[in-house]
Coordinates of N, CA and C and ligand atoms in Angstrom, one line a residue:
M3 N 0.3 -0.8 0.2 CA -0.1 0.0 0.2 C 0.8 1.1 -0.1
I4 N 1.4 1.6 -0.8 CA 2.1 3.4 -0.8 C 1.3 3.8 -1.3
L5 N 0.8 5.2 0.4 CA 0.3 5.9 0.0 C 0.4 7.4 0.2
K6 N 0.6 7.8 -0.9 CA 2.1 8.2 -2.3 C 0.9 9.0 -1.5
P7 N 1.0 10.8 -1.7 CA 1.0 11.9 -1.1 C 0.6 12.1 0.1
S8 N -0.6 11.5 0.6 CA -1.0 11.7 1.9 C -0.8 10.6 2.5
F9 N -0.9 11.6 4.1 CA -0.8 9.7 5.2 C -2.5 10.8 5.6
P10 N -2.7 9.9 6.2 CA -3.8 9.7 6.5 C -4.6 9.7 8.6
Y11 N -2.9 10.1 9.0 CA -2.6 9.7 9.9 C -2.0 11.3 10.2
Q12 N -2.2 11.7 11.9 CA -1.3 13.1 12.4 C -0.1 12.7 13.6
L13 N -1.1 10.9 14.9 CA -1.1 11.5 15.6 C -0.4 10.3 16.2
Y14 N 1.0 10.1 16.0 CA 1.7 8.6 16.2 C 2.3 7.6 17.0
L15 N 0.8 7.4 18.5 CA 2.3 6.4 19.4 C 3.1 5.8 19.4
V16 N 4.9 5.4 19.4 CA 5.3 4.6 19.6 C 5.6 4.4 21.3
I17 N 5.8 3.1 22.0 CA 4.7 2.6 22.3 C 6.2 1.1 23.0
S18 N 6.4 1.3 23.7 CA 7.1 -0.4 24.5 C 5.9 0.4 26.3
E19 N 7.0 -1.2 26.9 CA 6.2 -1.0 28.5 C 7.3 -0.5 29.1
K20 N 8.4 -0.9 28.9 CA 9.5 -0.3 30.0 C 9.0 1.7 29.4
D21 N 8.7 2.1 28.9 CA 8.5 3.4 29.0 C 7.5 3.5 28.7
C22 N 7.0 2.6 29.5 CA 5.1 3.3 30.1 C 5.6 3.7 31.8
L23 N 6.8 3.5 31.9 CA 7.6 3.1 33.4 C 6.2 3.5 34.1
G24 N 6.0 1.4 34.6 CA 5.4 0.8 35.5 C 2.8 0.3 35.2
K25 N 3.5 1.7 34.7 CA 2.3 1.5 34.7 C 1.5 0.5 33.5
N26 N 0.6 0.3 33.1 CA 0.3 -0.5 31.7 C 0.3 0.1 30.5
F27 N 1.0 -0.2 29.4 CA 1.0 0.2 28.6 C -0.2 0.0 27.7
L28 N -1.0 -1.3 27.7 CA -2.4 -1.4 26.9 C -2.9 -0.4 27.7
E29 N -3.2 -0.3 28.8 CA -4.3 1.4 29.2 C -3.8 2.3 28.7
V30 N -2.0 2.8 28.8 CA -2.0 4.2 28.1 C -2.1 4.0 26.6
A31 N -2.4 3.0 25.9 CA -2.7 2.6 24.6 C -4.2 3.3 24.4
E32 N -5.3 2.4 25.0 CA -6.2 3.2 24.7 C -6.9 5.1 25.6
K33 N -5.6 5.0 26.3 CA -6.6 5.7 26.8 C -5.1 7.4 25.8
S34 N -4.6 7.5 25.6 CA -3.9 7.5 24.2 C -4.7 8.5 22.7
I35 N -5.3 7.0 22.4 CA -6.1 6.6 21.1 C -7.3 7.8 21.8
L36 N -8.1 7.9 23.2 CA -9.3 8.7 23.6 C -8.2 9.7 23.3
G37 N -7.8 10.7 23.6 CA -6.9 11.6 24.3 C -6.9 12.4 21.9
G38 N -6.9 11.2 20.7 CA -6.4 12.0 20.0 C -5.2 11.4 18.5
V39 N -4.2 10.2 19.4 CA -3.3 9.7 18.6 C -4.3 8.6 17.4
D40 N -3.9 8.3 16.5 CA -4.1 7.5 15.6 C -3.5 6.9 14.7
I41 N -1.7 5.9 15.2 CA -1.7 5.2 15.1 C -0.4 4.7 15.6
I42 N -0.2 3.4 15.9 CA 0.3 3.1 17.6 C 2.2 2.8 16.5
Q43 N 2.4 2.5 17.3 CA 3.9 1.0 17.1 C 3.7 0.6 18.3
L44 N 4.2 -0.5 18.3 CA 4.8 -1.3 19.1 C 6.5 -1.5 18.7
R45 N 6.7 -1.2 19.6 CA 9.0 -0.9 19.9 C 9.2 -2.1 20.8
E46 N 9.2 -2.5 21.0 CA 10.2 -3.8 22.0 C 11.6 -3.9 21.5
K47 N 12.5 -3.9 22.0 CA 13.3 -4.0 22.4 C 13.7 -5.1 23.6
N48 N 15.2 -5.8 23.2 CA 15.8 -6.8 24.0 C 14.6 -7.6 24.6
T49 N 14.2 -8.8 23.7 CA 13.2 -8.7 24.2 C 12.7 -10.1 23.2
S50 N 12.3 -11.3 24.4 CA 11.9 -12.9 23.1 C 10.8 -12.7 22.8
T51 N 11.2 -13.4 21.3 CA 9.7 -13.5 20.4 C 8.6 -13.7 21.2
E52 N 8.6 -14.5 22.0 CA 7.0 -14.9 23.1 C 6.9 -13.9 23.4
D53 N 7.0 -13.1 23.6 CA 7.0 -11.6 25.1 C 6.8 -10.6 23.9
F54 N 7.3 -10.1 22.5 CA 6.9 -9.5 21.7 C 5.6 -9.3 21.8
L55 N 5.2 -11.4 21.2 CA 3.8 -11.4 20.3 C 3.2 -11.3 21.3
R56 N 3.1 -11.9 22.3 CA 1.8 -11.4 24.0 C 1.9 -10.3 24.1
K57 N 3.1 -9.0 23.6 CA 2.8 -7.7 23.7 C 1.7 -7.2 22.5
A58 N 1.7 -8.0 21.4 CA 1.4 -7.2 20.4 C 0.4 -8.0 20.1
F59 N -0.1 -9.3 20.8 CA -1.2 -9.5 20.1 C -2.5 -8.4 21.0
A60 N -2.3 -8.8 22.3 CA -2.6 -7.8 23.3 C -3.5 -6.1 23.2
L61 N -2.2 -5.4 22.1 CA -2.0 -4.3 21.7 C -3.6 -4.2 20.2
K62 N -2.8 -5.7 19.7 CA -3.6 -5.1 18.6 C -5.0 -4.9 18.7
E63 N -5.4 -5.7 20.3 CA -6.9 -6.1 20.5 C -7.8 -5.2 20.8
I64 N -7.1 -4.0 21.2 CA -7.4 -2.3 21.8 C -7.2 -1.3 20.1
T65 N -6.3 -2.0 19.2 CA -6.1 -0.8 18.0 C -7.7 -2.4 17.3
D66 N -7.7 -2.7 16.8 CA -8.8 -2.8 16.2 C -9.9 -2.7 16.5
K67 N -9.7 -2.5 18.0 CA -11.0 -2.2 19.3 C -12.0 -0.4 18.8
Y68 N -10.8 0.0 18.4 CA -10.9 1.2 17.6 C -10.0 2.4 16.6
N69 N -10.3 1.1 15.4 CA -9.9 0.9 13.9 C -9.1 1.8 13.6
I70 N -7.6 1.0 14.5 CA -6.5 2.4 13.7 C -5.9 1.5 13.7
P71 N -4.2 2.0 13.1 CA -3.4 1.1 12.5 C -2.5 0.8 13.9
L72 N -1.6 -0.7 13.6 CA -1.3 -1.2 14.5 C -0.1 -1.6 13.8
I73 N 1.6 -0.8 14.1 CA 2.8 -1.0 13.6 C 3.8 -1.4 13.9
I74 N 4.4 -2.8 14.0 CA 5.9 -3.7 14.8 C 7.2 -2.7 14.2
N75 N 7.5 -2.6 15.5 CA 9.0 -2.0 14.9 C 9.8 -2.5 14.6
D76 N 10.9 -3.2 13.7 CA 11.7 -3.9 12.9 C 10.7 -5.7 13.2
H77 N 10.0 -5.9 13.8 CA 10.5 -8.2 13.5 C 9.4 -8.4 12.9
F78 N 10.1 -8.9 12.5 CA 9.0 -8.6 10.8 C 7.7 -10.9 10.9
E79 N 8.3 -10.8 12.0 CA 7.4 -12.0 12.4 C 6.3 -12.3 13.2
V80 N 6.5 -11.4 13.8 CA 5.7 -10.9 14.8 C 4.8 -9.7 13.6
T81 N 4.5 -9.3 13.0 CA 3.9 -8.6 11.9 C 3.1 -9.1 11.0
E82 N 3.9 -10.5 10.9 CA 3.1 -11.6 9.8 C 1.5 -12.0 10.6
K83 N 2.5 -13.2 12.3 CA 1.5 -13.5 13.0 C 0.7 -13.5 13.6
I84 N 0.6 -11.9 13.8 CA -0.7 -11.3 14.3 C -1.3 -10.3 13.0
G85 N -0.7 -10.4 12.2 CA -0.7 -9.7 10.5 C -1.8 -8.1 11.3
S86 N -1.0 -7.9 11.4 CA -1.0 -6.0 11.8 C -0.7 -5.7 10.2
A87 N -0.9 -4.1 10.5 CA -1.0 -3.0 9.9 C 0.0 -2.7 8.5
G88 N 1.3 -3.2 9.2 CA 2.5 -3.1 9.5 C 3.4 -2.6 10.1
I89 N 5.1 -2.3 9.2 CA 5.6 -2.5 9.9 C 7.0 -1.2 9.1
H90 N 8.0 -1.2 10.8 CA 8.8 0.2 10.4 C 10.5 -0.5 10.9
V91 N 10.7 -0.1 9.6 CA 12.1 -0.3 10.2 C 13.4 0.4 9.4
G92 N 14.5 0.3 10.7 CA 15.4 1.4 9.8 C 16.2 1.1 9.8
N93 N 17.4 1.6 9.6 CA 18.7 1.9 8.2 C 19.4 1.2 8.5
N94 N 19.3 -0.9 9.7 CA 19.8 -1.6 9.4 C 19.6 -2.9 9.5
D95 N 17.7 -2.5 9.8 CA 16.5 -3.7 9.6 C 16.2 -4.2 8.3
R96 N 15.5 -4.9 9.0 CA 15.6 -5.3 6.8 C 15.4 -4.4 6.4
S97 N 15.5 -4.5 5.0 CA 14.6 -3.4 4.2 C 13.3 -3.0 3.4
P98 N 12.9 -2.2 2.9 CA 11.5 -2.0 2.5 C 11.1 -2.9 1.3
S99 N 12.8 -2.8 0.5 CA 12.5 -4.3 -0.7 C 12.8 -4.7 -0.7
S100 N 13.2 -5.9 0.4 CA 13.4 -6.7 0.2 C 11.6 -7.4 1.2
L101 N 11.1 -6.6 2.0 CA 9.4 -6.9 3.1 C 8.6 -6.5 1.9
R102 N 8.7 -5.7 0.4 CA 8.4 -5.5 -0.4 C 7.8 -7.6 -1.0
N103 N 8.8 -8.3 -1.0 CA 8.8 -8.3 -2.1 C 8.0 -9.8 -1.8
E104 N 8.1 -9.3 -0.2 CA 7.4 -10.6 0.0 C 4.9 -10.7 -0.1
L105 N 5.0 -11.6 -0.3 CA 3.1 -11.0 -0.2 C 3.0 -10.8 0.7
F106 N 3.1 -11.0 1.7 CA 2.1 -10.5 3.0 C 2.2 -9.1 2.9
F107 N 3.4 -8.0 3.0 CA 4.1 -6.8 2.9 C 3.6 -6.4 1.5
K108 N 3.0 -6.8 0.2 CA 2.7 -6.2 -1.1 C 2.4 -5.0 0.3
D109 N 0.6 -5.2 0.7 CA -0.5 -4.1 0.8 C -0.3 -3.8 2.7
K110 N 1.0 -3.7 3.3 CA 1.0 -3.4 4.4 C 1.6 -2.3 4.9
I111 N 1.4 -1.3 5.4 CA 2.2 0.3 5.7 C 3.1 -0.9 5.3
I112 N 4.1 0.6 5.5 CA 6.2 -0.5 5.1 C 6.7 1.1 6.2
G113 N 7.3 1.8 7.4 CA 7.2 3.1 6.8 C 9.2 2.6 7.8
Y114 N 10.0 4.1 7.2 CA 11.2 3.7 6.6 C 12.3 5.3 7.8
S115 N 13.2 4.3 8.2 CA 13.5 4.9 9.7 C 14.7 6.1 8.7
I116 N 14.9 8.1 8.3 CA 16.0 8.5 8.1 C 17.0 9.4 8.1
E117 N 18.4 8.5 8.3 CA 19.0 8.7 8.7 C 20.8 9.6 8.3
Y118 N 20.4 9.3 7.1 CA 20.8 9.8 6.0 C 20.4 10.2 4.5
L119 N 21.5 11.6 4.5 CA 20.1 12.2 3.0 C 20.4 11.4 2.1
S120 N 21.3 10.9 2.1 CA 21.3 9.5 0.6 C 20.7 8.6 0.5
Q121 N 19.6 8.0 1.3 CA 18.5 7.2 2.0 C 17.4 7.7 0.5
L122 N 17.2 8.6 0.7 CA 16.3 9.8 -0.4 C 16.6 9.2 -1.7
E123 N 17.4 8.8 -1.6 CA 18.4 8.2 -3.6 C 17.5 7.1 -3.2
N124 N 17.5 5.6 -2.0 CA 17.7 3.9 -3.1 C 15.7 3.8 -2.5
V125 N 16.4 2.5 -3.4 CA 15.2 2.3 -3.7 C 13.7 1.9 -2.1
N126 N 15.1 2.2 -1.0 CA 13.8 1.7 -0.1 C 13.5 2.4 0.7
T127 N 13.8 4.1 -0.1 CA 12.9 4.9 0.8 C 11.3 5.0 -0.8
E128 N 11.5 4.3 -1.1 CA 10.7 5.1 -3.1 C 10.3 3.3 -2.6
L129 N 9.7 2.3 -2.0 CA 8.8 1.2 -1.9 C 7.9 1.7 -0.2
S130 N 7.9 2.4 0.7 CA 8.1 3.2 1.4 C 6.6 3.4 1.9
D131 N 5.8 3.5 2.4 CA 4.9 4.4 2.3 C 5.3 5.5 2.9
Y132 N 6.5 5.2 4.0 CA 6.2 7.0 4.9 C 7.4 6.6 5.8
L133 N 7.9 7.8 5.1 CA 9.6 8.0 6.2 C 9.9 9.0 7.6
G134 N 10.7 8.2 8.7 CA 11.0 8.8 9.8 C 11.4 9.9 9.9
I135 N 11.3 10.6 9.8 CA 13.0 12.4 10.2 C 13.4 11.8 11.3
S136 N 14.7 10.7 11.5 CA 15.0 10.1 13.1 C 16.0 11.0 13.3
P137 N 16.8 11.3 14.0 CA 15.3 12.7 15.5 C 15.6 13.2 14.3
I138 N 14.1 13.9 15.2 CA 14.1 15.8 14.7 C 14.8 16.5 15.9
F139 N 14.7 15.9 17.0 CA 15.8 16.3 18.4 C 15.8 15.0 18.8
S140 N 17.7 15.4 19.6 CA 17.8 14.4 20.3 C 16.4 13.8 21.7
T141 N 17.4 12.4 22.0 CA 16.6 12.7 23.1 C 16.8 11.4 23.6
D142 N 16.4 11.4 24.8 CA 17.0 10.4 26.7 C 16.1 8.8 25.4
T143 N 15.2 9.0 24.7 CA 14.2 7.8 24.5 C 15.1 7.0 24.0
K144 N 15.4 6.9 22.3 CA 16.9 6.0 21.9 C 18.1 7.1 21.4
K145 N 19.3 7.2 22.5 CA 20.1 7.3 23.0 C 21.5 7.0 21.3
D146 N 21.0 6.1 20.0 CA 22.3 5.7 19.6 C 21.3 6.5 17.7
T147 N 22.0 7.2 18.1 CA 21.4 8.2 16.9 C 22.3 8.6 16.0
V148 N 22.3 8.7 14.7 CA 23.5 9.1 13.8 C 23.4 10.9 14.0
T149 N 22.4 11.4 13.9 CA 22.4 13.2 14.4 C 21.3 13.4 14.5
E150 N 21.3 15.3 14.2 CA 19.0 15.4 15.3 C 19.2 16.2 13.9
W151 N 18.1 15.5 13.1 CA 18.0 16.7 12.0 C 17.9 18.5 11.8
G152 N 16.6 18.1 13.3 CA 16.4 19.3 13.2 C 15.4 20.5 12.0
L153 N 15.0 21.0 12.7 CA 13.9 22.3 11.9 C 14.6 22.3 10.3
E154 N 15.5 22.8 10.1 CA 16.4 22.8 8.6 C 15.9 21.8 8.1
G155 N 16.7 21.3 8.5 CA 17.3 19.2 8.2 C 15.9 18.4 7.4
L156 N 14.5 19.2 8.3 CA 13.2 18.6 7.7 C 12.7 19.3 6.8
K157 N 13.1 20.9 6.6 CA 12.4 21.6 5.8 C 13.2 21.2 4.3
K158 N 14.7 20.7 4.8 CA 15.6 19.9 3.9 C 14.4 19.3 3.2
I159 N 15.0 18.1 3.5 CA 14.7 16.9 3.6 C 13.1 16.3 2.2
R160 N 11.8 17.9 3.2 CA 10.9 18.4 2.2 C 10.8 18.8 1.1
S161 N 11.7 19.6 0.6 CA 12.1 20.2 -0.3 C 12.1 18.9 -1.8
L162 N 12.6 17.9 -0.9 CA 13.1 16.7 -1.3 C 12.6 15.7 -2.5
T163 N 11.5 15.1 -1.3 CA 10.9 14.2 -1.5 C 8.5 14.8 -0.8
E164 N 8.0 14.1 -2.1 CA 6.9 14.2 -1.7 C 6.3 13.0 -0.1
K165 N 7.4 11.8 0.1 CA 6.6 11.2 0.9 C 6.2 12.0 2.1
P166 N 5.0 10.7 2.7 CA 4.8 11.2 3.8 C 6.0 11.6 5.2
L167 N 5.8 12.8 5.4 CA 7.3 12.1 6.8 C 6.5 12.1 7.9
V168 N 7.0 11.7 8.9 CA 6.5 11.4 9.9 C 7.8 11.7 11.3
A169 N 8.1 12.7 11.6 CA 9.1 13.2 12.1 C 9.0 12.2 14.0
I170 N 10.4 12.6 14.6 CA 10.6 11.8 15.5 C 11.6 11.8 16.5
G171 N 11.4 12.3 18.0 CA 12.6 12.6 18.4 C 12.6 14.1 19.5
N172 N 12.0 14.2 20.5 CA 11.7 14.3 21.5 C 10.5 15.3 20.9
I173 N 9.3 15.4 20.8 CA 8.8 16.1 20.4 C 7.5 15.6 21.1
N174 N 6.7 17.3 21.4 CA 6.0 17.7 22.7 C 5.0 18.4 22.0
S175 N 4.3 19.0 23.0 CA 2.8 19.5 22.7 C 3.9 21.5 22.3
S176 N 5.4 21.8 23.0 CA 5.6 23.0 23.1 C 6.4 23.0 21.8
N177 N 6.4 21.9 20.7 CA 8.1 22.3 19.4 C 6.7 22.2 18.8
A178 N 5.2 21.2 19.4 CA 4.4 20.3 18.1 C 4.9 21.0 15.9
A179 N 4.0 22.4 16.4 CA 3.4 22.7 15.7 C 4.8 23.4 15.4
S180 N 5.9 23.9 15.5 CA 6.7 24.2 14.9 C 7.0 23.3 13.4
I181 N 7.0 21.4 14.4 CA 8.2 20.8 13.6 C 6.6 20.3 12.0
I182 N 4.9 20.7 12.6 CA 3.6 20.9 11.5 C 4.9 21.5 10.8
K183 N 4.9 23.2 10.9 CA 5.2 23.4 9.8 C 6.4 24.3 9.0
A184 N 7.3 23.3 9.6 CA 8.5 22.8 9.2 C 8.0 22.4 7.8
G185 N 7.0 20.8 7.6 CA 6.3 20.3 6.4 C 7.0 19.2 7.4
A186 N 6.4 17.9 8.2 CA 6.2 17.6 8.2 C 5.0 16.6 8.9
D187 N 4.2 15.9 8.0 CA 2.8 15.2 8.0 C 2.0 14.8 9.2
A188 N 3.6 14.9 10.1 CA 2.8 13.9 11.6 C 3.9 13.7 12.3
L189 N 4.0 13.4 13.1 CA 4.7 13.5 15.0 C 4.4 12.1 16.0
A190 N 5.6 11.5 16.0 CA 5.6 10.4 16.7 C 6.1 10.3 18.0
V191 N 6.0 10.2 18.8 CA 6.2 10.4 19.8 C 6.3 8.7 20.9
V192 N 6.9 9.8 22.1 CA 7.0 7.7 22.8 C 6.9 8.8 24.1
S193 N 8.2 9.6 24.7 CA 8.1 10.0 26.4 C 6.9 10.7 26.5
A194 N 6.6 11.6 26.1 CA 5.3 12.9 26.3 C 3.9 12.2 26.5
I195 N 4.2 10.9 25.4 CA 2.4 10.4 25.9 C 2.8 9.4 26.8
C196 N 3.7 8.1 26.9 CA 4.0 7.1 27.6 C 4.5 7.5 28.7
S197 N 5.4 8.5 29.3 CA 5.1 9.0 30.6 C 5.1 10.2 31.3
A198 N 3.5 10.9 30.8 CA 2.7 11.4 31.5 C 1.7 10.8 32.2
Q199 N 1.2 11.2 32.9 CA 0.5 11.2 34.2 C -0.2 10.5 33.3
N200 N -1.1 12.0 32.0 CA -2.2 11.4 32.1 C -2.2 10.9 31.3
P201 N -2.2 9.8 30.4 CA -1.7 9.9 28.8 C -2.2 10.8 27.6
E202 N -4.0 10.0 27.9 CA -5.2 11.6 27.3 C -4.3 12.1 27.9
K203 N -4.7 13.1 28.0 CA -4.6 14.6 27.7 C -3.5 15.2 27.3
A204 N -2.0 14.1 27.2 CA -0.6 14.6 26.6 C -1.4 14.4 25.6
A205 N -2.1 13.0 24.7 CA -1.5 13.1 23.5 C -2.5 14.5 23.1
Y206 N -3.7 14.7 23.8 CA -5.3 15.6 23.5 C -4.4 16.9 23.5
E207 N -2.6 17.0 23.9 CA -2.7 19.0 24.0 C -1.4 18.5 22.9
I208 N -0.9 17.6 22.6 CA -0.8 17.4 21.4 C -1.5 17.4 20.4
K209 N -2.1 16.9 19.9 CA -3.3 16.8 18.6 C -3.9 18.1 18.4
N210 N -4.3 18.6 19.9 CA -4.2 19.7 19.1 C -3.5 21.5 18.8
E211 N -2.4 20.8 18.6 CA -1.0 22.0 18.5 C -0.9 21.3 17.0
I212 N -1.1 20.3 16.1 CA -0.7 19.5 15.1 C -2.1 20.5 14.2
L213 N -3.2 20.1 14.7 CA -4.6 20.5 14.7 C -4.1 22.0 13.9
K214 N -3.8 23.1 14.6 CA -4.1 24.7 14.9 C -3.7 25.1 13.7
Ligands
TZP20 N1 13.8 7.0 16.5 C1 14.4 8.0 17.3 S1 14.0 9.6 18.1 C2 12.8 8.1 19.1 C3 13.1 6.4 18.4 C4 12.3 5.4 18.3 C5 12.7 8.0 20.7 C6 11.4 9.0 20.0 O1 11.1 9.0 21.1 P1 10.7 10.2 22.6 O2 10.8 10.0 23.9 O3 9.3 11.2 21.9 O4 11.8 11.8 22.8
MG21 MG1 14.9 -0.4 13.2

């Protein structure tokens, strides 16, 4: 499913159990949807396939209930087993072009993180449904990043591609509007929602900035 040029989602929650700091991550996900999240990615690092699968099945019950897409970070076996809406891969993961060759992924959403401008010229970008601007600002949530794009980097990418752009990295209600203004189609958020005391309110406030 190549969703070019528009992307019908604006607030993208990237969630893991760990990032919810002891709160029930399924409750955080549900509250965030009520607050305005319209697409969710499950991003579980350093866990077994069994544990990832168990969490993915549980989360999919919630995303199905609200009819929003569930994207799985990296793990194509989990994506296939739960029949989720798509997968998000980075520069060092299985490539969008290899995934797109599989029947299962022909119609799935494939997201691809952009860390280098040169990636815009490769076939993986062409075969992706959206590009992750990773990271727009550096963040404690993910420390092994290459560089921070900043608003100028985002504007540059916006001028080079019509692909939907999803910014990620240290995004909150204070900087959301400026990132949209610089050319992002959607904002992806971990801590501003997952570690908030009230994830529904946190999502609502960011969505409100996006829609301004
Ligand atoms: N990829 C680039 S930055 C990031 C990921 C998964 C983490 C963003 O987390 P936060 O807490 O919204 O800064
Ligand atoms: Mg990855």
